[in-house]
Coordinates of N, CA and C and ligand atoms in Angstrom, one line a residue:
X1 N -18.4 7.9 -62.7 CA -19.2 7.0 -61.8 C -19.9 6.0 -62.7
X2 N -20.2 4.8 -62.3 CA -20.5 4.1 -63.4 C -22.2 4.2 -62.9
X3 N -22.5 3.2 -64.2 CA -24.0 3.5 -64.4 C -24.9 2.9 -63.3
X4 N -26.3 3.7 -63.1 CA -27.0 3.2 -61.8 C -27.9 2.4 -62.3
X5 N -28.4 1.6 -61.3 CA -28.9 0.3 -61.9 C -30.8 0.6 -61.6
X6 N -31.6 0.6 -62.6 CA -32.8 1.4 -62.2 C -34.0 0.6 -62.9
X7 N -34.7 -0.8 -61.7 CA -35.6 -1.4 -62.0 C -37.0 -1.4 -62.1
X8 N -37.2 -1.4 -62.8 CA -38.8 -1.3 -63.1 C -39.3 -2.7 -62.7
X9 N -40.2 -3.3 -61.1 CA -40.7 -4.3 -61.1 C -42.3 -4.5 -61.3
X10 N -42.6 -5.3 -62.3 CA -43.9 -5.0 -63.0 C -44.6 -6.2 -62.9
X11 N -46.1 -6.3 -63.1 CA -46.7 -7.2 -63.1 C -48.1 -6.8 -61.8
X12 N -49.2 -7.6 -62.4 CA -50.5 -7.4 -61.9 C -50.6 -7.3 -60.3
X13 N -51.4 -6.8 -59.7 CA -51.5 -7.1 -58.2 C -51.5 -8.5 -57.8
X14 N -50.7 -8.6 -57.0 CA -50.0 -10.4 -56.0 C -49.5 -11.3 -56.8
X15 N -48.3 -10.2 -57.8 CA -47.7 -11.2 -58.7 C -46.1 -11.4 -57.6
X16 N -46.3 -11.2 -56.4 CA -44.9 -11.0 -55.9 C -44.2 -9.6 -56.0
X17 N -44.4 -8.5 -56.3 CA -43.3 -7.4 -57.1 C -42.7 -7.3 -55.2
X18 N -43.5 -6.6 -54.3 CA -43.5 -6.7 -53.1 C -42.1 -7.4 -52.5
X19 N -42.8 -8.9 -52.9 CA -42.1 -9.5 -52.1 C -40.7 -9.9 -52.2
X20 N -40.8 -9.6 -53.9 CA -39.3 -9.9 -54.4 C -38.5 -8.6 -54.3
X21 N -39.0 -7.5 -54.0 CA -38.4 -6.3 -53.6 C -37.2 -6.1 -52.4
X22 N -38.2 -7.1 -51.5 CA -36.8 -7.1 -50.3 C -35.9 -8.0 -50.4
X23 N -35.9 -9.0 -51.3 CA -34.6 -9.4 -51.6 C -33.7 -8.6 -53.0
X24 N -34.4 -8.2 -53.5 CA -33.5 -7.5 -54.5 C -32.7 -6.4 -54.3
X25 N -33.1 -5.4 -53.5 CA -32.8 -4.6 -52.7 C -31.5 -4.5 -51.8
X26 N -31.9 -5.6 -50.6 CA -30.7 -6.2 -50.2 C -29.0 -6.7 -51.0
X27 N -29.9 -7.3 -52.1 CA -28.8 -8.2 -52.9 C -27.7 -6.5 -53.7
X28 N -28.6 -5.8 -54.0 CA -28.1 -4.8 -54.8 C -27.8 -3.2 -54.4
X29 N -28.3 -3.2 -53.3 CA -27.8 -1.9 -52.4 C -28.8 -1.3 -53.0
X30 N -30.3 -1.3 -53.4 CA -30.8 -0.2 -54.4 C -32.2 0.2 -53.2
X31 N -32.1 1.6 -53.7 CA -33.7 2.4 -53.1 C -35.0 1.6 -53.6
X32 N -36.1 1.1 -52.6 CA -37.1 0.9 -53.1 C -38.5 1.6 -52.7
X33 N -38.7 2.1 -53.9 CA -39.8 3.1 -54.1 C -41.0 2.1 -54.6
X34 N -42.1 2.1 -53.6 CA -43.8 1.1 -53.5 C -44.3 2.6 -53.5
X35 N -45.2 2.8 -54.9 CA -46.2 3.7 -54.4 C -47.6 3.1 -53.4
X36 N -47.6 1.9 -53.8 CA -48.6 1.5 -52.8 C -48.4 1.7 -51.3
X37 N -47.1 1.4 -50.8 CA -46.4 1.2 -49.8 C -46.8 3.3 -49.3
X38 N -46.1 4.0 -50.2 CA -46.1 5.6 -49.7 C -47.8 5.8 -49.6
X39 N -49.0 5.4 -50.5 CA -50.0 6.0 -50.4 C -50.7 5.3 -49.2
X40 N -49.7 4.1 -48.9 CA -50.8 3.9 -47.6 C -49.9 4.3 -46.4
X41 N -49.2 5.1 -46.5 CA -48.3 5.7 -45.3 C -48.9 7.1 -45.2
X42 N -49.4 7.6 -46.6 CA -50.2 8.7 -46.3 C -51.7 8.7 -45.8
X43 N -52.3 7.9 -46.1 CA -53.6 6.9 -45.4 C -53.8 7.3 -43.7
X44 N -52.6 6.4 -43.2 CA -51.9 5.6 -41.7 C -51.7 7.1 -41.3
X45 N -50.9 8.4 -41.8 CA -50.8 9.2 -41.4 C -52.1 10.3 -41.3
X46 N -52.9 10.1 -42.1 CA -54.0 10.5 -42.4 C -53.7 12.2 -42.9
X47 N -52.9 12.5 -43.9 CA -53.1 13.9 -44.4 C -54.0 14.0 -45.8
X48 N -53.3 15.3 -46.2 CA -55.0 15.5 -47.2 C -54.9 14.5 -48.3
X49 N -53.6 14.5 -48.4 CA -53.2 13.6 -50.0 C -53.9 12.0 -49.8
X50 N -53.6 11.8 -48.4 CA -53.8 10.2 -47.9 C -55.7 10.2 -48.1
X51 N -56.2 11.2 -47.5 CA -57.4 11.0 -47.3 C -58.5 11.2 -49.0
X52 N -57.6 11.8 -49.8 CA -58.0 11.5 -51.3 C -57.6 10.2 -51.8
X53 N -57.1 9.4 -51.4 CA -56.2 8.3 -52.2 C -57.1 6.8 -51.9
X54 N -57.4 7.2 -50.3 CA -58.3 6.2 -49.6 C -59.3 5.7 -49.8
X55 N -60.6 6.8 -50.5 CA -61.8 5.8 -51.2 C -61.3 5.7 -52.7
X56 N -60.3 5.6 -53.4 CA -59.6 5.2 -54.2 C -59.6 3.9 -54.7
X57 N -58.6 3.9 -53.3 CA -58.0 2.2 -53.6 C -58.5 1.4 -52.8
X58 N -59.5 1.8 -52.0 CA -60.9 0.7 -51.8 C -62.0 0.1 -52.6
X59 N -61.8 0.6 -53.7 CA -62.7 0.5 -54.3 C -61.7 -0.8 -55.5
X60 N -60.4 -0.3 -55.3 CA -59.0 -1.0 -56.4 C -59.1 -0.2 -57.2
X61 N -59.3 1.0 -57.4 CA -59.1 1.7 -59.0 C -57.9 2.1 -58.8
X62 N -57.4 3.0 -60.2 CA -55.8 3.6 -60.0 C -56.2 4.9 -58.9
X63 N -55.3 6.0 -58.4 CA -55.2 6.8 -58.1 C -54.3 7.7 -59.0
X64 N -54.9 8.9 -59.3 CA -54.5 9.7 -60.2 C -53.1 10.1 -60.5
X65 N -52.6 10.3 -61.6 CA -51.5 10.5 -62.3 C -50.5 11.2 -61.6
X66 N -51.2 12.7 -61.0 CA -50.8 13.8 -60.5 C -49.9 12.8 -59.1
X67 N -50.9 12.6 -58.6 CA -50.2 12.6 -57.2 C -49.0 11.7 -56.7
X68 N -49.2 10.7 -57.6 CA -47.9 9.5 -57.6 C -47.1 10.1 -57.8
X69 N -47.0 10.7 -59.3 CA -45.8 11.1 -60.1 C -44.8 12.0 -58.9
X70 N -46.0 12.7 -58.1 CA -44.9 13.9 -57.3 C -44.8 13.4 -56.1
X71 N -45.3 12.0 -55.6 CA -45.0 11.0 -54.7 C -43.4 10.4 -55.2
X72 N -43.2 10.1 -56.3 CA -42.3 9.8 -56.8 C -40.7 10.3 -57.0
X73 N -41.1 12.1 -57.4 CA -40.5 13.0 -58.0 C -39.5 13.1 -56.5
X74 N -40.5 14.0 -55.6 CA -39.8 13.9 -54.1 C -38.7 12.6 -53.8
X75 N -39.2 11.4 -53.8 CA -38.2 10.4 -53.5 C -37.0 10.2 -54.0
X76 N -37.3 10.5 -55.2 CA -35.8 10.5 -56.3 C -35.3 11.4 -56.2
X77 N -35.6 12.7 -56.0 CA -34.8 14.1 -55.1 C -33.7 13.8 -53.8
X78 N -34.6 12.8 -53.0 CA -34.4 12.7 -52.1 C -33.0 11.9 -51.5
X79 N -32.8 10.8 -52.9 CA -32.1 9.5 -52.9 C -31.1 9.8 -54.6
X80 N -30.4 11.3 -54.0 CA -29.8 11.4 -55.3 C -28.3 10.5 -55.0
X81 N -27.8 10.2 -54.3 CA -26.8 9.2 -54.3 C -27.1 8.3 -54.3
X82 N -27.8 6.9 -54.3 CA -28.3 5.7 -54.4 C -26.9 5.1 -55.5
X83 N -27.4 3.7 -55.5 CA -26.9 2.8 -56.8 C -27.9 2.5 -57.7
X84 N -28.9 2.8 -57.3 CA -30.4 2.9 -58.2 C -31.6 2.6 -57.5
X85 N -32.5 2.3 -58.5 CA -34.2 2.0 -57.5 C -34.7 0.8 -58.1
X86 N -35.6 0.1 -57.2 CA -36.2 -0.4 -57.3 C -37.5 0.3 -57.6
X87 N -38.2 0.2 -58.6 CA -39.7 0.8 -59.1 C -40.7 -0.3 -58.8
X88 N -41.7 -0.2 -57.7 CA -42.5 -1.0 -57.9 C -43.7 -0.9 -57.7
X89 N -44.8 -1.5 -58.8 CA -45.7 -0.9 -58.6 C -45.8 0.4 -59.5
X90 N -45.0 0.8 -60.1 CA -44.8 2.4 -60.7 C -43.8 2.1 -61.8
X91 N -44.1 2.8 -62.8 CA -45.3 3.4 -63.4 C -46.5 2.2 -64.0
X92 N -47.6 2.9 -63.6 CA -48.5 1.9 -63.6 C -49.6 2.3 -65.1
X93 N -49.2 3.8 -65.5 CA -50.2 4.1 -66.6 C -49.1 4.9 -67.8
X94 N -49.2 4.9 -69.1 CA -48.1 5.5 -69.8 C -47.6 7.0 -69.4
X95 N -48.7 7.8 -68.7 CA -48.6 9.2 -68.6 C -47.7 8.7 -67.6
X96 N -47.3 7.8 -66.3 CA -46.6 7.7 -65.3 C -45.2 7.0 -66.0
X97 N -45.2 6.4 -67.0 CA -43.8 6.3 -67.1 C -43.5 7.1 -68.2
X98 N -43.6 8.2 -68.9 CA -43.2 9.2 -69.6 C -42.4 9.9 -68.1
X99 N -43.5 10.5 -67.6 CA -42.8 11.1 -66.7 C -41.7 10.9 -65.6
X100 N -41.2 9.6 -65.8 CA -40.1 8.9 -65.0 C -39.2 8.7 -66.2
X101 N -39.5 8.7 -67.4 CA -38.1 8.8 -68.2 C -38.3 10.3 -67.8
X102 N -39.0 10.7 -67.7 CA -38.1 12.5 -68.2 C -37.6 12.9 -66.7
X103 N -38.1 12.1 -65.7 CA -37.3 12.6 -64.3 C -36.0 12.0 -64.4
X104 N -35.8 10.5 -64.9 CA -34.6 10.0 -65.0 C -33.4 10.6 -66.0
X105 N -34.1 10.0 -67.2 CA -33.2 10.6 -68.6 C -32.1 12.0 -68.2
X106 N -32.1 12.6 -68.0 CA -31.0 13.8 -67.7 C -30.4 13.9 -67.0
X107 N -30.6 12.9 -66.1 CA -29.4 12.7 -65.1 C -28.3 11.2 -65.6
X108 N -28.6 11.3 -66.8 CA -27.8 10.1 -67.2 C -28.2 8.8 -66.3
X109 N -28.8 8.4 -66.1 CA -29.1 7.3 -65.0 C -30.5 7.0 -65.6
X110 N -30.7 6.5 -67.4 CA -32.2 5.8 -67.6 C -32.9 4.8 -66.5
X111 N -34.0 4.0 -67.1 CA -34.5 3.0 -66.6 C -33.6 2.2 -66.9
X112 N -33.2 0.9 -66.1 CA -32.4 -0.3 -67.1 C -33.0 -1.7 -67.6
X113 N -34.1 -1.9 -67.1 CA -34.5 -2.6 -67.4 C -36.4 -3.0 -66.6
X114 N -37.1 -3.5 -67.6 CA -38.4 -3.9 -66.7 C -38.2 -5.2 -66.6
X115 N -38.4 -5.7 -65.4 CA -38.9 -7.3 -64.9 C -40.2 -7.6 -64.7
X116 N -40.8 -8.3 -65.6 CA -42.5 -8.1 -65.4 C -42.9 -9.8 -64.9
X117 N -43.5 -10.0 -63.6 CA -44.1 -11.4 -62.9 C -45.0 -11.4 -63.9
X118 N -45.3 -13.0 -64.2 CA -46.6 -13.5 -64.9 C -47.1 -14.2 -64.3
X119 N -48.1 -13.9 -63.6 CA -48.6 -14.8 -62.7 C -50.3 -15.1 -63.3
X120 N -51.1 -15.9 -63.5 CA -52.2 -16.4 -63.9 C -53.4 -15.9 -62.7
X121 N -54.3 -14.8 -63.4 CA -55.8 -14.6 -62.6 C -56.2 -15.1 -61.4
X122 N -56.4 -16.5 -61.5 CA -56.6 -17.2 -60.3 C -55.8 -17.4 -59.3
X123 N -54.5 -17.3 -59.5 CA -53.2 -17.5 -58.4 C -53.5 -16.1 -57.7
X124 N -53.5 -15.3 -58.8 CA -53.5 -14.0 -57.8 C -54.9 -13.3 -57.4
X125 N -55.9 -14.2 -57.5 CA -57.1 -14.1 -56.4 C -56.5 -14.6 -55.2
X126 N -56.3 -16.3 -55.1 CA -56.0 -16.7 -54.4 C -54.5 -15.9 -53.0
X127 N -54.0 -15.6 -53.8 CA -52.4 -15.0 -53.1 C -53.3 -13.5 -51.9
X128 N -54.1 -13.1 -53.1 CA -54.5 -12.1 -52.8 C -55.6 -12.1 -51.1
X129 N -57.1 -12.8 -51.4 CA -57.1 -13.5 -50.4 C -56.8 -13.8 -49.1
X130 N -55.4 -14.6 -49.7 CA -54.7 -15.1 -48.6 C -54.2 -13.9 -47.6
X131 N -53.5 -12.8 -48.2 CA -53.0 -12.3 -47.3 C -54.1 -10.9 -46.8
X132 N -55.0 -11.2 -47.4 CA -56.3 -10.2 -46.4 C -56.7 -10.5 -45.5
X133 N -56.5 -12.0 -45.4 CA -57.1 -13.2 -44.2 C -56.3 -12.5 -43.3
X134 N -55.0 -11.8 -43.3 CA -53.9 -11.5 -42.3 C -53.7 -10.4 -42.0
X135 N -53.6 -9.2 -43.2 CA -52.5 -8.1 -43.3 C -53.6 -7.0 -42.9
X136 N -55.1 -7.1 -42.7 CA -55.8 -5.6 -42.5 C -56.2 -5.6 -44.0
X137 N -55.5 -5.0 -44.7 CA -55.5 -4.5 -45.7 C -57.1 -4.4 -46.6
X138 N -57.7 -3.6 -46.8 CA -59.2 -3.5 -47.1 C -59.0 -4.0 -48.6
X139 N -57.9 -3.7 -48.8 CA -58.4 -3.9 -50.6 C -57.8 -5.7 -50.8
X140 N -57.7 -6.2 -50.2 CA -57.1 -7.5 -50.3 C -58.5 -8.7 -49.4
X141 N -59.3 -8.1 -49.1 CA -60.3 -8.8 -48.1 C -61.6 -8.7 -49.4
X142 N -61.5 -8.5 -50.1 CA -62.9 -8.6 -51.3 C -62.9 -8.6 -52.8
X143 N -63.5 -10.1 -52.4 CA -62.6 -10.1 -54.2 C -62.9 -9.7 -55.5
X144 N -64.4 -8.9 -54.8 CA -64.9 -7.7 -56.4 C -63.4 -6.8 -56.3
X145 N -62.9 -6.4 -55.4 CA -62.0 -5.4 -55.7 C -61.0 -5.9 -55.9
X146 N -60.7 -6.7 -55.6 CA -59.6 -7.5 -56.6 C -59.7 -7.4 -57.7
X147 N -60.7 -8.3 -58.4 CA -61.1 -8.6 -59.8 C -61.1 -7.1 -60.2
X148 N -61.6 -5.9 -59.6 CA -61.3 -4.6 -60.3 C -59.7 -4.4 -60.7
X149 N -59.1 -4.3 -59.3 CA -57.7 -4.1 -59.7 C -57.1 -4.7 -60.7
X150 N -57.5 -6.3 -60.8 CA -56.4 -6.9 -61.9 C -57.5 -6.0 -63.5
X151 N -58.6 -6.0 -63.6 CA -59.4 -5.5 -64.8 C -58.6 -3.8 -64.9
X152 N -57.9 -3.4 -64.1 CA -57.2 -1.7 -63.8 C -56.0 -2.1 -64.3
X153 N -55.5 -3.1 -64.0 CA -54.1 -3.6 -64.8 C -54.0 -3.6 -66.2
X154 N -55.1 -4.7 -66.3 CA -54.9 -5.2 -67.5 C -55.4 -3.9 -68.5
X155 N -56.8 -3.1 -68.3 CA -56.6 -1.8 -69.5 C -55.6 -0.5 -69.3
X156 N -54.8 -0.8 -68.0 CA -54.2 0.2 -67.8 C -52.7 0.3 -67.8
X157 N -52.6 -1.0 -67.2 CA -51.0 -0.7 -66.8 C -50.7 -1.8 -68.0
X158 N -51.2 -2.6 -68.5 CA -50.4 -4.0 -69.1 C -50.0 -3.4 -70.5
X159 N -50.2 -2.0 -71.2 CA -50.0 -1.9 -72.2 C -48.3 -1.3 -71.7
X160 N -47.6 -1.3 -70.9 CA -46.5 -0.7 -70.5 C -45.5 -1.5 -70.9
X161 N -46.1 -3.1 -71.1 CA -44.5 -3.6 -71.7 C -44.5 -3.8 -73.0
X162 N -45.3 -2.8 -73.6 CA -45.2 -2.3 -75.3 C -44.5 -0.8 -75.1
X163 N -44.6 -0.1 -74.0 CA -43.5 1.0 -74.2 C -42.0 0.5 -73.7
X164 N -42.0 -0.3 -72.7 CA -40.7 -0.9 -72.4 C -39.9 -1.7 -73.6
X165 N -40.9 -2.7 -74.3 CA -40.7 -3.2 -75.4 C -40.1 -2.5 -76.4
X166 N -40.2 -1.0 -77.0 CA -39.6 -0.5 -78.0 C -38.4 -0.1 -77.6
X167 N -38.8 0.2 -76.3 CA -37.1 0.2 -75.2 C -36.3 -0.5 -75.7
X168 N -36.3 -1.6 -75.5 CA -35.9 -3.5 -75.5 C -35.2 -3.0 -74.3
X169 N -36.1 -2.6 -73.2 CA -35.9 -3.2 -71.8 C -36.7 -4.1 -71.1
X170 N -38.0 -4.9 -72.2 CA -38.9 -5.5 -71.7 C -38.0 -6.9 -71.1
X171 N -37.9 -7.4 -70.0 CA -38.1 -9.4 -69.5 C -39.3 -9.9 -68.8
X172 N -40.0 -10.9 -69.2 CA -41.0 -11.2 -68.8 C -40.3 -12.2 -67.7
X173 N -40.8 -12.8 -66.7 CA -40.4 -13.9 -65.8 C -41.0 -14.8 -65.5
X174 N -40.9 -15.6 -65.0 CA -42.1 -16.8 -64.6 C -42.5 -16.3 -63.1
X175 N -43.8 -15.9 -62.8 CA -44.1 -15.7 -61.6 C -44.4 -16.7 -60.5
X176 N -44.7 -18.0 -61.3 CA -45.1 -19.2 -60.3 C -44.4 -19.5 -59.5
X177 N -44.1 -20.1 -58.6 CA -43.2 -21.4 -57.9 C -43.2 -20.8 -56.5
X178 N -41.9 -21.3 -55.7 CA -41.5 -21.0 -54.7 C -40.9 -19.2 -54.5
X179 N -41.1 -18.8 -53.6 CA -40.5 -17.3 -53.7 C -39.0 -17.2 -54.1
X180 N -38.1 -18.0 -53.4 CA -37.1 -18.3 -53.9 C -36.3 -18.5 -55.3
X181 N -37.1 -19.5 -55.9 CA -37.1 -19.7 -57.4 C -37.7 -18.6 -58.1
X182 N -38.6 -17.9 -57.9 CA -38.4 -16.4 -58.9 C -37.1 -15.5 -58.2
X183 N -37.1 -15.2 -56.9 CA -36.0 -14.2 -57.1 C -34.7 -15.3 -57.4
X184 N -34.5 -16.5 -57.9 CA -33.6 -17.4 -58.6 C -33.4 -16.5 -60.4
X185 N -34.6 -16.2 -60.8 CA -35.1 -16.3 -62.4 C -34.9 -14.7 -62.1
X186 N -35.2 -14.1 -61.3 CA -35.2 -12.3 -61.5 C -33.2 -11.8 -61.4
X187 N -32.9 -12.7 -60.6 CA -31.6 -12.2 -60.5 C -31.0 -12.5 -61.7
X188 N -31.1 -13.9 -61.7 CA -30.1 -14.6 -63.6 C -31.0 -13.3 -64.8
X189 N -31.7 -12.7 -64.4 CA -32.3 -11.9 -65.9 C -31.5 -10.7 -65.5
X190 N -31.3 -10.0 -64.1 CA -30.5 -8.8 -64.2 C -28.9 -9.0 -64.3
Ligands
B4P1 P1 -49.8 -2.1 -54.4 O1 -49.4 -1.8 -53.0 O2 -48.8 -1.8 -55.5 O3 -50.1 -3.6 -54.3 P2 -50.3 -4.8 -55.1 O4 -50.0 -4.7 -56.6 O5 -51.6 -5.3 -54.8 O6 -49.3 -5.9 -54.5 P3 -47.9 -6.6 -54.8 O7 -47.8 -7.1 -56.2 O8 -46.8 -5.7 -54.3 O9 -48.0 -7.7 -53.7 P4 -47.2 -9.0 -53.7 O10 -47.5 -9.6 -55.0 O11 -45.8 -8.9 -53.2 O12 -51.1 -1.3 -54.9 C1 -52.3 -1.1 -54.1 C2 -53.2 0.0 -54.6 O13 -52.4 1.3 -54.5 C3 -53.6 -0.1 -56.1 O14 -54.7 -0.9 -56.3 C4 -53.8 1.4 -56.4 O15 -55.1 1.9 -56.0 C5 -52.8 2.2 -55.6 N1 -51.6 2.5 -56.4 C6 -50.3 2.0 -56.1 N2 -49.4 2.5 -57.0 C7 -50.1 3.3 -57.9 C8 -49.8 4.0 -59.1 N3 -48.5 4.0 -59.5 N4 -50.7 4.6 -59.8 C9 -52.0 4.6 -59.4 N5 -52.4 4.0 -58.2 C10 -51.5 3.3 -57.5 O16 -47.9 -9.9 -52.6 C11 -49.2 -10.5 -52.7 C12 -49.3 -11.7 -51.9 O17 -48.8 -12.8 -52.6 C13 -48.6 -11.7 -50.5 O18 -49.5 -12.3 -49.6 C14 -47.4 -12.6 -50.8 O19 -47.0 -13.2 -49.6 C15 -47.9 -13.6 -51.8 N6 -46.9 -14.1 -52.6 C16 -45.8 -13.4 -53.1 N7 -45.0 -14.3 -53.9 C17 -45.6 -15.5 -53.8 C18 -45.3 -16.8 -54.3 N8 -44.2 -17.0 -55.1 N9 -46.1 -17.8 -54.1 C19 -47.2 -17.7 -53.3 N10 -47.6 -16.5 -52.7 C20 -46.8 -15.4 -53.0

């Protein structure tokens, strides 16, 4: 069986990962796994895990290592026939992508590669903003918690394309333009 194709989509809050997800997905037959997307399904559902996660990421901070990773673990149990995943949003801290090579690694089906948006501070206030003005979403309506989240990126998650990097599965992309024109730039990179 040939090899599965297993994307890591990376980059700060409202760099696009989201949105370029449902076209990649489509284009490639692949599972896509948002832990944001699962923890606010557990929120919406309101069980115990949801109602720990909730003054969490109101506030933008991460949500703990534990609970993703096994938010995670279950999915990929779940989706053992796929052609691969979209990752997005995840792994966001080193202890969360150690533990997705060692869920992947053994089933012969590594990571294949990270695609990281570079989108500039201000665009992704602004992006961000914009779509609180719309979507509900508590953590997108205030933009101290914004500015948390991206300050949660940057000591937390940004050191991740120095472990992808000794990979040499790091690509960085241009995040600006039309939605179009990145998933233009994300595809020519895969
Ligand atoms: P996420 O749900 O992952 O949300 P996000 O990073 O804020 O958004 P995303 O990057 O997907 O949005 P997109 O740019 O597509 O995380 C939310 C919270 O969950 C975290 O703060 C954390 O608390 C918790 N969490 C999730 N995963 C975790 C983990 N692994 N570990 C610990 N905690 C975790 O879209 C943004 C906006 O930009 C949209 O309105 C979109 O329309 C717009 N946009 C997209 N592309 C554009 C373009 N090219 N031009 C203009 N606008 C664009």
């Amino acid at each position: 069986m040939s090899q599965k194709l297993n994307i890591v989509l990376f980059g700060p809050p409202g760099a696009g990962k989201g949105t370029q997800s449902t076209f990649l997905i489509g284009r490639y037959g692949l599972v896509h796994l948002s832990t944001g997307d699962l923890l606010r399904a557990e929120i919406n559902a309101e069980t115990e895990l949801g109602l720990r996660a909730q003054g969490i990421m109101s506030r933008g901070e991460l949500v703990s290592d534990d609970i993703v990773i096994g938010m995670i673990r279950n999915k990929i149990d779940a989706n053992g026939d796929t052609k691969g995943f979209i990752f997005d949003g995840f792994p966001r801290t080193k202890a969360q992508a150690e533990a997705l090579d060692a869920l992947l690694n053994p089933s012969g089906n590594p990571i294949t590669m990270m695609l990281a948006l570079e989108v500039p501070e201000e665009e992704l206030v602004k992006r961000l903003l914009g779509r609180g003005a719309t979507s509900g979403r508590a953590d997108d309506k205030d933009e101290s918690v914004i500015r948390t989240r991206i300050r949660e990126y940057e000591q937390k998650t940004a050191p991740l394309k120095d472990y992808y990097s000794a990979q040499k599965k790091f690509k960085g992309i241009d995040g600006m333009g039309s939605v179009e024109e990145i998933t233009d730039r994300l595809v020519a990179a895969i």
